[in-house]
Amino acid sequence: TCAVDVFSLGCIYYYVLTNGSHPFGDALKRQANIMQGEYSLKLLSTTGNLMAVTLIETMLRRDPSLRPISSTLAVHPFFWSKERQLRFFMDVSDRIEKLSEQSFLLYRIEENSRHAIGFNWRNAICPVLAADLRKFRTYKGNKVRDLLRAMRNKKHHYQELPADVQQTLGEVPDQFVTYFTDRFPQLLQHTYNAMICCANEHAFTRYYSEEERKMAEKLAIEMAASEIKEAEVENKQSKIEKKEAEIENKEIKIVDDPNEDNQEKAITIEIPLSEVGEIAAEDPTIRRNRKRKKRPKH
C-alpha cells in the first residue's frame, strides 16, 4: 500500500542522510524493532537537520493511517529551495505584521517559540547585523514576529545595506536564508506548523498540500471566530475611549473671583476641561466653581 511505501521511503531517507545507518537499528534487532515501532533518529538529530527528523518521524509512524500521503511529502519544507523558504518567511511576516497581541494567529506563532528562537534571538546574530538593526527600530528578542520582521526588512532593503552587513548576510536568497536557518534550525518548521490555519488563504495555498488544507479548515473557523470576538472587544474599547474623551472635554464653569461666596460679583466663563490646567498654570487665582457648604452666621 501507499502507507508501506512511505514507511520504506522514510527508512531510505534516513539511510542516505546518515551515510548508511538504519532507523530501526542493526540487522539482528531490526525486525523486532519494526514490529514494536521502536526507532532512533539520533544520528540525524545530532547533525542539526531537524527538518529531516520531523519529516521522517511522520513517515515512520506505527499507525499507517497517520503517515502522510505522497502529495503531502512533496510539499514538505524539507524539500523547499532557499528561494521558496525566503518567500514563505516574507509572506508570513506580511500576514502577521499588523496583528494585535491577542490575535489567534499571533498566539500560534509565539506559542512554544523558545525552541525555535531561544530566549533572545538577538544574541544569536552577529554584532554587525545587530548594530544595523538598532539603527532603525527596536526588535523584541523573544518574539518570532520581530525576527521575521528583521529578515523581511533586511531583504527588502538589501541593496541599501552597508557593505559589511551585506557581506555578513551573504547573497539573496541562498546565503541570506542560510544565515538565519543555521542559527535557528527549527524556525521554518515552527512557522510552517503555526501557519497551517492559513493554508486555505490565497497567499499560502501553494505551501500546503490538499490534505493539509482540509485539516486546516477547522482551525480556520476557530481563527475567524477569534477575530470576530477580537473586533467586538476593540469596538467596545473604542466606544469607551470616545466616551471618556467627551467627558474630558465637557465644558465647566470657571470664576475669576477668589471669594466664591460672592457669586453676584463673580464673572463666569465656560471653557473645555482640557484647557483648565493650562489656564490655571498661567493664573493661579483661577479655579473651578464648586459647591461648598455655607458657614453658619453667628
XYZ file of C-alpha atoms in Angstrom:
298
model
C 0.000 0.000 0.000
C 0.984 3.664 -0.184
C 1.493 3.786 3.588
C 4.015 0.934 3.381
C 5.854 2.721 0.581
C 6.006 5.895 2.661
C 7.431 3.878 5.559
C 10.097 2.345 3.324
C 10.932 5.731 1.849
C 11.421 7.122 5.346
C 13.986 4.408 6.049
C 15.749 5.202 2.779
C 15.865 8.918 3.587
C 17.497 8.160 6.916
C 19.935 5.734 5.302
C 21.047 8.326 2.750
C 21.259 11.251 5.168
C 23.307 9.274 7.720
C 25.578 7.539 5.214
C 24.268 4.034 5.711
C 22.519 3.807 9.095
C 19.078 2.300 9.673
C 16.495 3.970 11.941
C 15.477 0.592 13.407
C 18.984 -0.482 14.351
C 21.235 -3.311 13.240
C 20.057 -6.370 11.337
C 19.816 -8.570 14.432
C 17.157 -6.490 16.201
C 15.726 -4.615 13.248
C 12.644 -6.734 12.590
C 11.655 -6.787 16.259
C 12.105 -3.013 16.499
C 9.911 -2.501 13.441
C 7.165 -4.631 14.971
C 7.389 -2.617 18.195
C 7.648 0.713 16.399
C 10.930 1.475 18.153
C 13.337 3.558 16.091
C 16.057 6.114 16.704
C 16.924 9.167 14.610
C 19.731 10.181 16.931
C 22.429 10.230 14.252
C 20.357 12.665 12.215
C 19.357 14.798 15.194
C 22.969 15.427 16.164
C 23.690 16.924 12.740
C 21.121 19.664 13.332
C 18.956 18.575 10.392
C 15.771 18.913 12.411
C 13.588 19.441 9.354
C 14.551 15.984 8.098
C 13.943 14.492 11.541
C 10.417 15.907 11.616
C 9.705 14.585 8.133
C 10.999 11.059 8.770
C 9.191 10.813 12.104
C 5.865 11.253 10.309
C 6.832 8.652 7.696
C 7.744 6.024 10.304
C 4.591 6.280 12.385
C 3.469 2.893 13.597
C -0.137 3.522 12.583
C -0.176 3.510 8.749
C -3.233 5.778 8.649
C -1.248 8.551 10.342
C 1.535 8.582 7.772
C 1.468 11.407 5.204
C 0.490 10.697 1.631
C 2.902 11.292 -1.235
C 1.375 14.640 -2.236
C 1.913 15.921 1.300
C 5.513 14.750 1.296
C 6.142 16.541 -1.987
C 5.414 19.979 -0.499
C 7.118 19.410 2.852
C 9.511 22.276 3.753
C 12.415 19.811 3.817
C 12.333 19.819 0.008
C 11.966 23.572 -0.429
C 14.599 25.608 -2.186
C 16.130 28.561 -0.356
C 14.154 30.894 -2.583
C 10.887 29.231 -1.588
C 11.834 29.323 2.087
C 12.560 33.038 1.874
C 9.301 33.728 0.063
C 7.411 31.841 2.765
C 9.094 33.812 5.557
C 8.237 37.069 3.784
C 4.593 36.059 3.285
C 4.268 35.084 6.937
C 5.802 38.353 8.099
C 3.398 40.350 5.931
C 0.447 38.338 7.251
C 1.169 38.815 10.957
C 2.724 42.299 10.905
C -0.375 44.245 11.988
C -1.982 41.641 14.242
C -2.805 42.586 17.810
C -1.086 40.801 20.666
C -4.337 38.965 21.472
C -4.940 37.566 17.987
C -5.396 33.836 17.465
C -2.781 33.586 14.716
C -0.108 35.536 16.559
C -0.675 33.348 19.599
C 0.062 30.290 17.452
C 3.209 31.916 16.085
C 4.570 32.839 19.505
C 3.410 29.732 21.372
C 6.336 27.470 22.325
C 8.632 29.672 20.257
C 11.546 29.276 22.638
C 12.659 26.059 20.957
C 12.714 27.916 17.623
C 14.421 31.198 18.562
C 15.750 30.641 22.082
C 15.307 33.139 24.892
C 16.572 36.058 22.813
C 17.257 35.659 19.097
C 19.296 38.878 19.062
C 22.028 37.071 20.987
C 22.393 34.584 18.124
C 23.067 37.097 15.351
C 26.439 38.705 14.722
C 27.300 42.163 16.146
C 27.403 43.761 12.689
C 23.791 42.867 11.930
C 22.662 43.600 15.495
C 24.114 47.108 15.300
C 22.445 47.750 11.951
C 19.062 46.616 13.267
C 19.280 49.028 16.200
C 19.695 51.991 13.858
C 16.107 51.997 12.687
C 13.829 50.418 15.293
C 13.604 48.221 18.360
C 13.169 44.479 17.947
C 11.943 42.194 20.712
C 14.374 39.328 21.067
C 11.794 36.899 22.424
C 9.304 37.299 19.562
C 9.171 35.293 16.334
C 7.287 38.138 14.672
C 10.163 40.519 15.306
C 12.736 38.093 13.909
C 10.670 37.629 10.744
C 10.240 41.404 10.536
C 14.003 41.865 10.749
C 14.521 39.306 7.977
C 11.904 40.969 5.800
C 13.288 44.469 6.305
C 16.851 43.423 5.503
C 15.728 41.531 2.432
C 13.612 44.415 1.096
C 16.386 46.953 1.739
C 19.284 44.671 0.898
C 20.765 46.978 -1.746
C 20.771 49.863 0.737
C 22.626 47.935 3.448
C 26.237 48.790 4.314
C 28.806 46.580 2.610
C 29.790 44.803 5.834
C 26.164 43.873 6.560
C 25.682 42.561 3.015
C 28.843 40.521 3.369
C 27.624 39.115 6.675
C 24.225 38.084 5.324
C 25.557 36.843 2.003
C 23.766 36.823 -1.323
C 19.983 36.598 -1.626
C 18.361 34.114 -1.451
C 20.617 31.140 -0.655
C 23.235 32.595 1.663
C 20.756 35.055 3.155
C 18.341 32.296 4.196
C 21.144 30.029 5.377
C 22.416 32.774 7.677
C 19.159 32.618 9.638
C 18.251 28.929 9.331
C 21.713 27.884 10.534
C 21.166 29.952 13.668
C 17.504 28.997 14.045
C 17.180 25.485 12.559
C 13.633 24.996 13.846
C 12.292 28.364 12.706
C 10.927 27.122 9.380
C 9.200 24.057 10.818
C 7.791 26.042 13.736
C 6.416 28.755 11.465
C 5.084 26.231 8.967
C 3.155 24.370 11.671
C 1.751 27.567 13.166
C 0.580 28.951 9.830
C -1.360 25.856 8.792
C -4.559 27.588 9.904
C -3.989 29.943 6.951
C -3.411 27.103 4.481
C -6.547 27.984 2.520
C -5.694 31.657 2.178
C -4.590 32.657 -1.307
C -1.057 33.580 -0.261
C -0.454 30.231 1.454
C -2.228 27.556 -0.605
C 0.961 26.921 -2.592
C 2.838 25.948 0.565
C 0.430 23.275 1.818
C -0.920 20.057 0.354
C -4.592 19.382 -0.271
C -4.624 17.024 2.706
C -3.218 19.741 4.967
C -5.684 22.317 3.654
C -8.569 20.041 4.599
C -7.134 19.629 8.077
C -6.783 23.409 8.325
C -10.474 24.148 7.774
C -11.383 23.608 11.423
C -8.531 25.840 12.572
C -9.580 28.498 10.078
C -13.101 28.545 11.541
C -11.664 28.869 15.034
C -9.397 31.692 13.873
C -12.293 33.529 12.209
C -14.396 33.280 15.372
C -11.489 34.603 17.400
C -11.019 37.554 15.043
C -14.729 38.441 15.278
C -14.546 38.384 19.058
C -11.388 40.471 18.981
C -13.072 43.039 16.718
C -16.006 43.275 19.126
C -13.652 43.898 22.042
C -11.791 46.584 20.095
C -15.072 48.232 19.098
C -16.234 48.261 22.711
C -12.921 49.715 23.855
C -13.149 52.383 21.167
C -16.585 53.432 22.414
C -15.291 53.650 25.981
C -12.356 55.814 24.904
C -14.681 58.059 22.897
C -16.969 58.490 25.896
C -14.021 59.319 28.135
C -12.859 61.920 25.631
C -16.304 63.525 25.620
C -16.308 63.696 29.412
C -12.812 65.139 29.463
C -13.752 67.911 27.036
C -17.030 68.740 28.748
C -17.332 72.474 29.497
C -17.296 73.584 33.123
C -17.717 76.921 34.872
C -14.701 78.945 35.982
C -14.859 82.076 38.181
C -12.302 84.831 38.420
C -13.211 85.857 41.979
C -11.296 84.024 44.742
C -14.271 84.598 47.054
C -16.682 82.010 45.730
C -19.381 83.043 48.218
C -19.661 86.354 46.431
C -21.377 84.918 43.378
C -23.045 88.213 42.397
C -19.708 89.843 41.586
C -18.164 86.759 40.032
C -17.594 86.740 36.292
C -18.351 83.313 34.890
C -16.849 81.890 31.682
C -17.045 78.437 30.170
C -14.015 76.601 28.771
C -13.225 72.965 27.932
C -11.955 70.907 30.833
C -8.825 70.015 28.881
C -7.757 73.678 28.962
C -8.230 74.172 32.684
C -4.728 73.030 33.554
C -3.127 75.453 31.113
C -5.152 78.419 32.352
C -4.584 77.553 35.986
C -0.867 77.404 35.361
C -0.912 80.929 33.932
C -3.158 82.391 36.653
C -3.260 80.554 39.999
C -6.247 82.653 41.145
C -8.456 80.861 38.648
C -10.058 77.646 39.834
C -13.164 75.591 39.318
C -16.503 76.825 40.531
C -17.515 74.178 43.031
C -20.298 73.991 45.581
C -19.476 74.068 49.254
C -21.438 74.441 52.437
C -22.056 77.968 53.656
C -20.729 78.788 57.063
C -23.469 79.418 59.640
C -23.858 83.062 60.650
C -23.473 83.871 64.351
